[in-house]
Short mmCIF file of N, CA and C in Angstrom, two decimals:
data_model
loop_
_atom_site.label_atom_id
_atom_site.label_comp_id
_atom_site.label_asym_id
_atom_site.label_seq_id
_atom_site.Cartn_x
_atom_site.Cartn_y
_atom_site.Cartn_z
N UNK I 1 11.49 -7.97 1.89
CA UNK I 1 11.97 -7.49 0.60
C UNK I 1 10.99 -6.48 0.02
N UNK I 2 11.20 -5.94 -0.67
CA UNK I 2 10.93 -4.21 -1.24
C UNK I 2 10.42 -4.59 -2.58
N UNK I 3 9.14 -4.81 -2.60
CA UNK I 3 8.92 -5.42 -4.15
C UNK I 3 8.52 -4.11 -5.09
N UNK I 4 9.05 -4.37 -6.24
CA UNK I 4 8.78 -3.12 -7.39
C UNK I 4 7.24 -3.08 -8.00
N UNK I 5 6.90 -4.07 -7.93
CA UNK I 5 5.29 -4.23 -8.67
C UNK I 5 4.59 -4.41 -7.04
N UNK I 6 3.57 -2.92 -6.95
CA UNK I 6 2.16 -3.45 -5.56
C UNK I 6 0.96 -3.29 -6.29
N UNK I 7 0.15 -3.68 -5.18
CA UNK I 7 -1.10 -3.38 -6.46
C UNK I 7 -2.14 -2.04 -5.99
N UNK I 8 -2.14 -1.55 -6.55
CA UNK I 8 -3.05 -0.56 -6.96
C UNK I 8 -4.79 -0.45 -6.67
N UNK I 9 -5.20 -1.56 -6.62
CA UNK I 9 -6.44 -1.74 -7.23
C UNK I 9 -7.31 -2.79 -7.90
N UNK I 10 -8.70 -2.73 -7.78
CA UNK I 10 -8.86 -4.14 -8.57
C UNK I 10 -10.15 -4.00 -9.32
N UNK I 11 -10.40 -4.37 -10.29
CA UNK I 11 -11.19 -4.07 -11.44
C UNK I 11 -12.67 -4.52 -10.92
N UNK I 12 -13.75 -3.67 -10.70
CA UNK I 12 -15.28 -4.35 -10.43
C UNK I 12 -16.34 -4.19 -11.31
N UNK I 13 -15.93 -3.79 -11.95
CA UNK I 13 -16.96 -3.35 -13.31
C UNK I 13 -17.16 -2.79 -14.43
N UNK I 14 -17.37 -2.66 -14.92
CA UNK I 14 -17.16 -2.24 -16.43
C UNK I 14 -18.07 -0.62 -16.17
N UNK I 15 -17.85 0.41 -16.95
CA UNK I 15 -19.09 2.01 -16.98
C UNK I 15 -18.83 2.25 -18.81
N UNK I 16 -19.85 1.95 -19.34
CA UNK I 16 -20.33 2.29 -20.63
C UNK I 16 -19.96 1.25 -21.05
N UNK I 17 -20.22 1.02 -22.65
CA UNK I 17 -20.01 0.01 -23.27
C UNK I 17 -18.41 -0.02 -24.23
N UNK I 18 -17.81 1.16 -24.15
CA UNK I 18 -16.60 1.14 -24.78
C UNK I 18 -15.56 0.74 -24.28
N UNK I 19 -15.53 0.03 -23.24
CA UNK I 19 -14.09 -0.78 -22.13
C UNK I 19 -13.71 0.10 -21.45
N UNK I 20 -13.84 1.08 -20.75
CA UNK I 20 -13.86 1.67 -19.33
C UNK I 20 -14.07 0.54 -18.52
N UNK I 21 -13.29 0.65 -17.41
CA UNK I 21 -13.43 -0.24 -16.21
C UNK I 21 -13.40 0.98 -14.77
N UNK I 22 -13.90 0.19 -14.13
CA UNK I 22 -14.21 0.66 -12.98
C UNK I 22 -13.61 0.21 -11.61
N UNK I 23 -12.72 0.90 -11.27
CA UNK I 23 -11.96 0.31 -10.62
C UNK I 23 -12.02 0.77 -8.85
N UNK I 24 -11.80 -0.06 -7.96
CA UNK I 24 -11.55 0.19 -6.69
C UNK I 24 -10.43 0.06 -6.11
N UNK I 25 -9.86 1.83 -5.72
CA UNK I 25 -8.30 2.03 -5.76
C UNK I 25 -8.48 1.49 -4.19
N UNK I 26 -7.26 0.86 -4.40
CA UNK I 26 -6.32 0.35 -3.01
C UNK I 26 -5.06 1.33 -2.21
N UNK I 27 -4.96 2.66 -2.75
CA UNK I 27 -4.07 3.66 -2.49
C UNK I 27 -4.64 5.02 -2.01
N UNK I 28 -3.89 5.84 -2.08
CA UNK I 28 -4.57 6.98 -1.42
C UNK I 28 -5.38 7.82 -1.65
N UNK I 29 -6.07 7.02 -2.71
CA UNK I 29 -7.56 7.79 -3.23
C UNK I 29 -7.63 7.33 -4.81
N UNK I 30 -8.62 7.82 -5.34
CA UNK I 30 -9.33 6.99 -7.24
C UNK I 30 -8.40 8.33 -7.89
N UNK I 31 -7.65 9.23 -7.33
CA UNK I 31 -7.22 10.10 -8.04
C UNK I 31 -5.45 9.69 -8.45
N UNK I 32 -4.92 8.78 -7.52
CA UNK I 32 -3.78 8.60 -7.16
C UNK I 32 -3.23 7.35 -8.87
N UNK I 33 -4.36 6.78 -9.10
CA UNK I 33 -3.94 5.68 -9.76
C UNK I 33 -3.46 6.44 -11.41
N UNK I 34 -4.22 7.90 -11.30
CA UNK I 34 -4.15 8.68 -12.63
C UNK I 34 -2.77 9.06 -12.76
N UNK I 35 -2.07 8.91 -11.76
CA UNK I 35 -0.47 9.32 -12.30
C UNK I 35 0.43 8.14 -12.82
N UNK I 36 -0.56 7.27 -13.32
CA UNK I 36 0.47 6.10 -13.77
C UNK I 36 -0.10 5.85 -15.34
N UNK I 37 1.96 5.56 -16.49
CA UNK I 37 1.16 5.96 -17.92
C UNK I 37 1.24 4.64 -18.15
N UNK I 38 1.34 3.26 -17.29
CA UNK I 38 1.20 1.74 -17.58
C UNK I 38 0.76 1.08 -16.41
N UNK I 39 -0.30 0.19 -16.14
CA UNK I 39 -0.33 -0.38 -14.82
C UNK I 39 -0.29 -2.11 -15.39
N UNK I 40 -0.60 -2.72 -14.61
CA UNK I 40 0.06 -4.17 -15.02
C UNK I 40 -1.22 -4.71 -14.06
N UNK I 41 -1.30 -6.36 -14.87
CA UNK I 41 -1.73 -7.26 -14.16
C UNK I 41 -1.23 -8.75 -13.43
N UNK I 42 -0.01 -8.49 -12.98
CA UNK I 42 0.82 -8.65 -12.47
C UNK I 42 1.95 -8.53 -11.89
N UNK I 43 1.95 -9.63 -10.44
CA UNK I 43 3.58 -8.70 -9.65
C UNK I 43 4.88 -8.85 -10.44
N UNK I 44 5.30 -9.08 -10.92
CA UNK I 44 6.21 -9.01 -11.88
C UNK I 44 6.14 -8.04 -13.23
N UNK I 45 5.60 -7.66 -13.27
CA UNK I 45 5.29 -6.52 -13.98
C UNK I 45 5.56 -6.95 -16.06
N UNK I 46 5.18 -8.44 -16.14
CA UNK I 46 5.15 -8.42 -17.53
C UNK I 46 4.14 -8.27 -18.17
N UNK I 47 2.80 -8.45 -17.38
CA UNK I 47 1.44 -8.01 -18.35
C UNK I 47 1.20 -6.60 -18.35
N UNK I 48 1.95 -5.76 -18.71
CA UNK I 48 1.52 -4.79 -18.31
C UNK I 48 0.59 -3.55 -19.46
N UNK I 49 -0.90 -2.60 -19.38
CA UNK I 49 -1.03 -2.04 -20.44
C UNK I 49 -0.89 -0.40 -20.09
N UNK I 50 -0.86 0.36 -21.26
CA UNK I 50 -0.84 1.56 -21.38
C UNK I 50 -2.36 2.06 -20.98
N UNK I 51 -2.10 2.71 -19.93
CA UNK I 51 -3.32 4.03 -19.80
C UNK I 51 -3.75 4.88 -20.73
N UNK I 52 -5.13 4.80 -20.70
CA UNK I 52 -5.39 5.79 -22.25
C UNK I 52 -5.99 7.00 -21.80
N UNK I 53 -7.15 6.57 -20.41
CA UNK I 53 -7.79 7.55 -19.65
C UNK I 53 -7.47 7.27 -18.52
N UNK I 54 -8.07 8.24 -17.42
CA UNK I 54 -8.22 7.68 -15.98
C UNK I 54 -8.88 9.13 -15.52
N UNK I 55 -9.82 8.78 -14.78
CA UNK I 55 -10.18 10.01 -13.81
C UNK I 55 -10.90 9.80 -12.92
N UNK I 56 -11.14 10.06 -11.66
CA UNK I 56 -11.94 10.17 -10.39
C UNK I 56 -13.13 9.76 -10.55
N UNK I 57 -13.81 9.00 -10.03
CA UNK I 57 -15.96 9.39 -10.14
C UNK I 57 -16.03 8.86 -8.65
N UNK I 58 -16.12 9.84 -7.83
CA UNK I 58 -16.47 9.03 -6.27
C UNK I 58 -15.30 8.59 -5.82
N UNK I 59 -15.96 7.52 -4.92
CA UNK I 59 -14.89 6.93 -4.44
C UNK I 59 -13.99 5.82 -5.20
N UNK I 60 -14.46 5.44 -6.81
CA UNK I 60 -13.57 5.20 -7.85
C UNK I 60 -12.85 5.54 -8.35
N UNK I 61 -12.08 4.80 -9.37
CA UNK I 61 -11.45 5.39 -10.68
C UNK I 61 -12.28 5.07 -11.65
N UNK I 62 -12.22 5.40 -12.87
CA UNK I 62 -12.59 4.75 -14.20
C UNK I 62 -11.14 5.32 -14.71
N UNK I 63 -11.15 3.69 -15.59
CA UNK I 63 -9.65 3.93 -16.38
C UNK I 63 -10.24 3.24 -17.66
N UNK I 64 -9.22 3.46 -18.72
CA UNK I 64 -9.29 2.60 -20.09
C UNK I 64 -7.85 2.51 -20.72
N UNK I 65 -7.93 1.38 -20.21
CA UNK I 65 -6.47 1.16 -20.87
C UNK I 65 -6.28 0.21 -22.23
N UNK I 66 -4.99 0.68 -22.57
CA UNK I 66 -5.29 0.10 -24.35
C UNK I 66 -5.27 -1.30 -24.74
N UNK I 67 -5.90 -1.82 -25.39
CA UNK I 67 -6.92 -2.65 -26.00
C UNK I 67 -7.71 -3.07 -25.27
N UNK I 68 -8.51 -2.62 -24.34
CA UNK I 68 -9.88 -2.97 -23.96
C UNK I 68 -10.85 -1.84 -24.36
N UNK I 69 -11.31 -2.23 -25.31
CA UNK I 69 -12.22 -0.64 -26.45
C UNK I 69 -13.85 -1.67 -26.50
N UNK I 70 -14.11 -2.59 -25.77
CA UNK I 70 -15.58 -2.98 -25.81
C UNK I 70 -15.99 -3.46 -24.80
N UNK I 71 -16.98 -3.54 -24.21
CA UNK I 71 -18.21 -3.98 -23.46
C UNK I 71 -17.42 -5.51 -22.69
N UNK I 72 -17.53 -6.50 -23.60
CA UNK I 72 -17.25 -7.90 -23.51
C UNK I 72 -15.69 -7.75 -23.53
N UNK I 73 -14.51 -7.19 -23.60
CA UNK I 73 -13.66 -6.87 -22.91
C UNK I 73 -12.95 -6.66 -21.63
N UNK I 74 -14.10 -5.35 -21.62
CA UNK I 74 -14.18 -5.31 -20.12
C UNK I 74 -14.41 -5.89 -19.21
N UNK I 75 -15.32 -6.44 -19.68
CA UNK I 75 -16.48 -7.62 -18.48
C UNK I 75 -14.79 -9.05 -18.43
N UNK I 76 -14.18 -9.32 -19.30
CA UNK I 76 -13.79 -10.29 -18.74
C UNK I 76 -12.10 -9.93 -17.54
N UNK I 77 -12.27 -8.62 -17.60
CA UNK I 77 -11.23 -8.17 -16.51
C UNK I 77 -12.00 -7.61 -15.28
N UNK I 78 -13.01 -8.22 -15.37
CA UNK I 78 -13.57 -8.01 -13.79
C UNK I 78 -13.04 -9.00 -12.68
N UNK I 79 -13.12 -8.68 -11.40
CA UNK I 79 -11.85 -9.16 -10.87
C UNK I 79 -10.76 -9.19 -10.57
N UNK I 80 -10.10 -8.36 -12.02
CA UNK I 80 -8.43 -8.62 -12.00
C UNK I 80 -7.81 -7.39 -10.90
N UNK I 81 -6.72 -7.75 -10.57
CA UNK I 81 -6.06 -6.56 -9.57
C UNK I 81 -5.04 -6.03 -10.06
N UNK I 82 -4.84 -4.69 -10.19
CA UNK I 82 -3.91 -4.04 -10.62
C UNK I 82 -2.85 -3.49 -10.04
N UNK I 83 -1.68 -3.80 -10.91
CA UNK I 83 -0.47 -3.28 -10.15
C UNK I 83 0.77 -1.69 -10.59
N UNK I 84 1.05 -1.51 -9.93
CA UNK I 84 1.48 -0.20 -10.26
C UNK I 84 3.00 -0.79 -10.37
N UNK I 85 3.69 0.17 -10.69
CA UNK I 85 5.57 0.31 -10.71
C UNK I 85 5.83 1.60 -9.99
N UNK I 86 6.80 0.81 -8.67
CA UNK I 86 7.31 1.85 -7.52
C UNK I 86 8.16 2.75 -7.87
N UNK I 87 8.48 2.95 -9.72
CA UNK I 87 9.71 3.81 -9.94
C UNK I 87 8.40 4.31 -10.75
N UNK I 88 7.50 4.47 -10.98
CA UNK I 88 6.36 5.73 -11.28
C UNK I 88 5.56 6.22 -10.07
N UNK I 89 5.68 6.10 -8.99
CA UNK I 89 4.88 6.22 -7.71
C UNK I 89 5.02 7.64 -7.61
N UNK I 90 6.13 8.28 -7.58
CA UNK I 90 6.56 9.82 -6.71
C UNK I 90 6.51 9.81 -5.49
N UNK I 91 6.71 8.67 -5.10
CA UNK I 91 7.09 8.72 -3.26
C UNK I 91 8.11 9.12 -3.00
N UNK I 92 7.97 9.92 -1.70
CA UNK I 92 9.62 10.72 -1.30
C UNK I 92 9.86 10.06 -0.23
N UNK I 93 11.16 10.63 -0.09
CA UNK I 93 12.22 10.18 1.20
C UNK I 93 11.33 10.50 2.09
N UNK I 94 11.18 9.24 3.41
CA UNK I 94 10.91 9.45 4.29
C UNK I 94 9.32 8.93 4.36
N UNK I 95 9.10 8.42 3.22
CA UNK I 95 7.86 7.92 2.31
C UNK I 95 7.53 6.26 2.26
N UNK I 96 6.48 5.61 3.10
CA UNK I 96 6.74 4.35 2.80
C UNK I 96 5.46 3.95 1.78
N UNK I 97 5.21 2.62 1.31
CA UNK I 97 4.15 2.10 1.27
C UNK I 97 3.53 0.80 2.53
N UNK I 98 2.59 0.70 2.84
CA UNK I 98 2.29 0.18 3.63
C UNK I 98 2.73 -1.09 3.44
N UNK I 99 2.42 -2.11 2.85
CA UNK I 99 2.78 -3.13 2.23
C UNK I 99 4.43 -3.59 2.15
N UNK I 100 5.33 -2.35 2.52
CA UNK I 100 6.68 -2.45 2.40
C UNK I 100 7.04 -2.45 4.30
N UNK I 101 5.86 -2.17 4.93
CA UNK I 101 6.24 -2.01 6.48
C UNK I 101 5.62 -3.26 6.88
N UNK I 102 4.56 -3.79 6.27
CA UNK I 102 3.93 -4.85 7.12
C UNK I 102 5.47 -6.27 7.26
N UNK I 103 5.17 -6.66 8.38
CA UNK I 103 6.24 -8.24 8.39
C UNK I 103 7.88 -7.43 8.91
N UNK I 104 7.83 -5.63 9.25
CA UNK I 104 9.09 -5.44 9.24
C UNK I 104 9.26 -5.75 11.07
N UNK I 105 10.38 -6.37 11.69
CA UNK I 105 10.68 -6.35 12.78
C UNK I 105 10.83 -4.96 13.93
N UNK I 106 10.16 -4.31 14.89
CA UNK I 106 10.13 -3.23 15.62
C UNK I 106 10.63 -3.28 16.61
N UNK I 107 11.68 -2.63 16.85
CA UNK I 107 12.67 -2.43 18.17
C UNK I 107 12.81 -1.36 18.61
N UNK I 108 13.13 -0.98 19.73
CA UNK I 108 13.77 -0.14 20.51
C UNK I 108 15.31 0.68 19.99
N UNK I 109 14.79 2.24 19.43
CA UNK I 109 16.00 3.05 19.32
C UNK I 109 17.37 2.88 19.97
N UNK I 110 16.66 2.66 21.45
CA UNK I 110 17.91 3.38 22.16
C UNK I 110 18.71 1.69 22.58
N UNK I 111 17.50 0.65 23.04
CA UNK I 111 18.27 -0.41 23.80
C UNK I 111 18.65 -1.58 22.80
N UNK I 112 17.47 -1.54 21.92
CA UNK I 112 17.21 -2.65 20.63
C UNK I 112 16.75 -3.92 20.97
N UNK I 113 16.02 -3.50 21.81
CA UNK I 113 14.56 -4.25 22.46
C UNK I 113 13.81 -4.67 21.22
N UNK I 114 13.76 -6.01 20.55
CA UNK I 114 11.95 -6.49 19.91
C UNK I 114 11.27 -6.38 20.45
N UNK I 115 10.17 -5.33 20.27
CA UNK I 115 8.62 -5.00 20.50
C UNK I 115 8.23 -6.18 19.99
N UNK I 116 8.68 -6.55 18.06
CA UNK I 116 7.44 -7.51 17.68
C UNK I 116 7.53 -7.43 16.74
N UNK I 117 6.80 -7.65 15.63
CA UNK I 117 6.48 -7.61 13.92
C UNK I 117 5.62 -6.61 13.61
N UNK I 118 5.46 -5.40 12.62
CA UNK I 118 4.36 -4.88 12.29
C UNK I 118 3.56 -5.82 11.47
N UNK I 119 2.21 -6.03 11.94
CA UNK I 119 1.17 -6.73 11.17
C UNK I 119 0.42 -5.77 10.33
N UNK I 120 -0.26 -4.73 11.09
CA UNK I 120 -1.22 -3.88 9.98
C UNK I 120 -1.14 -2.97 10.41
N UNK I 121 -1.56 -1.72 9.46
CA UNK I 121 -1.45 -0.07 9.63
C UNK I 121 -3.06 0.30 9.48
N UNK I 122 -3.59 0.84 10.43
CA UNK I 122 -4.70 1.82 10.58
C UNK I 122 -5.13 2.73 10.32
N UNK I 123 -5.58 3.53 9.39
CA UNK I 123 -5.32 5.23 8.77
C UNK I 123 -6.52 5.98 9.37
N UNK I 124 -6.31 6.63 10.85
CA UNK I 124 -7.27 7.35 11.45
C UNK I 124 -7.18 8.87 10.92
N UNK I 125 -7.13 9.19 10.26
CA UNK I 125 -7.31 10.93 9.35
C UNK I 125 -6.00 11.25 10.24
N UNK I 126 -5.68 11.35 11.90
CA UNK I 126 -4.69 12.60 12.09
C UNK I 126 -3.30 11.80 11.91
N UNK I 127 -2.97 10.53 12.05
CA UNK I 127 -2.04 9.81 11.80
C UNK I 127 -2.35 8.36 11.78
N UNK I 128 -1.58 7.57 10.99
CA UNK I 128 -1.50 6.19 10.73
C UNK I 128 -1.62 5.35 12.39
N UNK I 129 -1.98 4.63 12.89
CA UNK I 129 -1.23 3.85 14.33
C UNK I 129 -1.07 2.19 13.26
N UNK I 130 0.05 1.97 13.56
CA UNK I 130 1.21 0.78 13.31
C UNK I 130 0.47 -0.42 14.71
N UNK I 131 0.53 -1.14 14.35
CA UNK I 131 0.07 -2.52 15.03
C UNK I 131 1.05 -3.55 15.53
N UNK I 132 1.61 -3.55 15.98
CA UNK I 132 3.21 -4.61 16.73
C UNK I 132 2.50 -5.72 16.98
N UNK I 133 2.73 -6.54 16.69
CA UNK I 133 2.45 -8.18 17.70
C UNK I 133 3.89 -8.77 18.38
N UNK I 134 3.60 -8.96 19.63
CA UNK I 134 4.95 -9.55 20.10
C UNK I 134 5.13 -11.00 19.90
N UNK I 135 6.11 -11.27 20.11
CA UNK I 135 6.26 -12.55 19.83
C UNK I 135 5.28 -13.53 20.76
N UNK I 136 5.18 -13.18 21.97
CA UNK I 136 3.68 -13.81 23.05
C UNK I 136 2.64 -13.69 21.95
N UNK I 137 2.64 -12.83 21.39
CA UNK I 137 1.37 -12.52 20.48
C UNK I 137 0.35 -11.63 21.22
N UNK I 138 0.64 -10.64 22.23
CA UNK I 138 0.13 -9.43 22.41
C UNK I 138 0.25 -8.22 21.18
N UNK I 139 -0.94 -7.98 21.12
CA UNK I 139 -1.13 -6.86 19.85
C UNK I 139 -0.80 -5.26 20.96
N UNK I 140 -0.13 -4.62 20.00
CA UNK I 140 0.45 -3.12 20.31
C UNK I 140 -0.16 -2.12 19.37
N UNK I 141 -0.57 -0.92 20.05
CA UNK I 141 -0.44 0.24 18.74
C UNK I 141 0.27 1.41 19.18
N UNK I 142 0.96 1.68 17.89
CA UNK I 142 1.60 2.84 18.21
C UNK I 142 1.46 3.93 17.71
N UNK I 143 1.39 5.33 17.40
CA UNK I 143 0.99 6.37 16.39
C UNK I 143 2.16 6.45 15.89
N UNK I 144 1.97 6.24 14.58
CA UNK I 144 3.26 6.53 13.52
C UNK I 144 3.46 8.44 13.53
N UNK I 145 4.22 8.57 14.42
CA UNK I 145 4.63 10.40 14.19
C UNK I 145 6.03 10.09 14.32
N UNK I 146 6.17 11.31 14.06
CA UNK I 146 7.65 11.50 14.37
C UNK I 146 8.53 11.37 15.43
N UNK I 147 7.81 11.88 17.06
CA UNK I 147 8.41 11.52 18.11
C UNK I 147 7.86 10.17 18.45
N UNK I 148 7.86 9.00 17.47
CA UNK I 148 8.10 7.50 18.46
C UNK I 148 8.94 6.84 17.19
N UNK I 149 8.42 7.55 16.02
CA UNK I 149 9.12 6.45 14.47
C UNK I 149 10.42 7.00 14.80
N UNK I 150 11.46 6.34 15.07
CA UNK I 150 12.97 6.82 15.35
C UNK I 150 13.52 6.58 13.39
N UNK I 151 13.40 5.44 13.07
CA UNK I 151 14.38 4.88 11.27
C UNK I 151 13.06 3.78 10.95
N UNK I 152 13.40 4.04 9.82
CA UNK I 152 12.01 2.66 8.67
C UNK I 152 13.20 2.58 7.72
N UNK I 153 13.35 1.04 7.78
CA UNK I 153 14.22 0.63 6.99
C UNK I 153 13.52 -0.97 6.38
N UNK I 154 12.28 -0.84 5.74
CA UNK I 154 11.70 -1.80 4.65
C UNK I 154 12.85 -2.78 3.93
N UNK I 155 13.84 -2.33 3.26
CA UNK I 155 14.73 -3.27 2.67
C UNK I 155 15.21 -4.17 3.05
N UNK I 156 15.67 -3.71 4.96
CA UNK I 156 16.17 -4.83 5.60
C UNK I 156 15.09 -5.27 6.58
N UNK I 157 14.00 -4.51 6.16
CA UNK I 157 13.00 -5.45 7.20
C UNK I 157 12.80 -4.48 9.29
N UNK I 158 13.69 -3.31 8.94
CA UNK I 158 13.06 -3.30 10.47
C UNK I 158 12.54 -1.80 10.41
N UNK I 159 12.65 -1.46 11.68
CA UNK I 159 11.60 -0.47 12.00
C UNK I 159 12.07 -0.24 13.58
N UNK I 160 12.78 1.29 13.91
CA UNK I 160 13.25 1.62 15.18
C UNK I 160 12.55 2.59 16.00
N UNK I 161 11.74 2.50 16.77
CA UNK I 161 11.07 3.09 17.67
C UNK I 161 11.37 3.54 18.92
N UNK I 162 10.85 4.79 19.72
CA UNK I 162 11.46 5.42 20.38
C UNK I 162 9.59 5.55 21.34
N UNK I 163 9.48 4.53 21.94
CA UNK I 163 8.35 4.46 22.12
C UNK I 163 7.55 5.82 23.08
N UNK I 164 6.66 5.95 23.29
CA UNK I 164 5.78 7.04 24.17
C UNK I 164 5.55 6.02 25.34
N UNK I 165 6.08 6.58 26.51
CA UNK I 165 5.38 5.83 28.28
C UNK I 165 4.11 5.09 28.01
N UNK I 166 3.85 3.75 28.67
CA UNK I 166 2.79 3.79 29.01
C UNK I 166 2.38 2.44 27.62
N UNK I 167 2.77 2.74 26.33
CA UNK I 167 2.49 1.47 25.20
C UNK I 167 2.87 0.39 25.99
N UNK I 168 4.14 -0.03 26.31
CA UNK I 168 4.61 -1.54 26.41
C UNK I 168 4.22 -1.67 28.19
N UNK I 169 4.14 -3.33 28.50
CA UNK I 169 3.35 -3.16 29.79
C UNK I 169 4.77 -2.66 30.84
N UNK I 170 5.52 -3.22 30.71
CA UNK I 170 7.07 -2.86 31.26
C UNK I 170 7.66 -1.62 31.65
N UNK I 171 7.11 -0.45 31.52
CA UNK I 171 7.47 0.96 30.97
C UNK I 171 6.70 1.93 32.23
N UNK I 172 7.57 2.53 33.08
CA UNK I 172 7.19 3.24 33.66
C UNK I 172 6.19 4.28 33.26
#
């Protein structure tokens, strides 16, 4: 299932004494979390507060969101993990989140062969490689490009592949 609240991030520290938090983004960089004007502290998305700041420092964010304006504020949302809303994301077609592929079932385009389950995604700079476990529980990787990802279909859970020679042991 395709959940609307993921999380973002998770709070490690407080920077100055006016409730800035310091956060360690879980997404595609400390710059990514600045396009959101509410993030939440929860998957369900009812705690949720308004962004007041946000901007880059490193490999952080610092954010301040509204009513945390002191020191001892801050400090007691250390820890917490933050969640975003997938209808403020700007992800496009053809666009997943990782978290929406892990647990999806991977088969064969053409025959509809189970490879296996995606367990985890790898982010090597030139492309993602996708991780299959078969049901034996042999681990697979595959490079998420275009000539092997055939359809990603997260909602219903699968994922159709058009594999490259040579991945599965079976395969000429």
């Amino acid at each position: 299932m395709v959940k609307r609240y993921l999380q973002v991030g998770k709070i490690v520290s407080t920077h100055g004494v006016r409730g800035e938090l310091r956060v360690q983004p879980w997404c595609d960089g400390p710059d990514y979390m600045c396009r959101f004007s509410v993030l939440y502290f929860d998957e369900q998305g009812r705690e949720g507060r308004r962004v007041l700041s946000c901007r880059p420092h490193g490999n952080i964010t610092l954010l301040t969101l509204e009513g945390v304006d002191s020191l001892e504020a801050a400090r007691a949302l250390r820890g917490r993990i933050l969640y975003m809303d997938r209808e403020e994301s700007g992800i496009g077609e053809n666009e997943w989140f990782i978290e929406d592929l892990i647990g999806c079932r991977v088969t064969d385009a053409d025959t509809g062969r189970l490879y296996g389950t995606l367990t985890e995604v790898s982010q090597t700079g030139a492309n993602d490689v996708w991780h299959i476990r078969s049901e034996q529980g042999r681990e697979y990787l595959i490079p998420a490009i275009r000539d092997v990802v055939y359809s990603v279909d997260p909602a219903a859970g699968r994922i159709a592949i058009t594999p490259l020679k040579g991945i599965f042991d079976d395969e000429d």
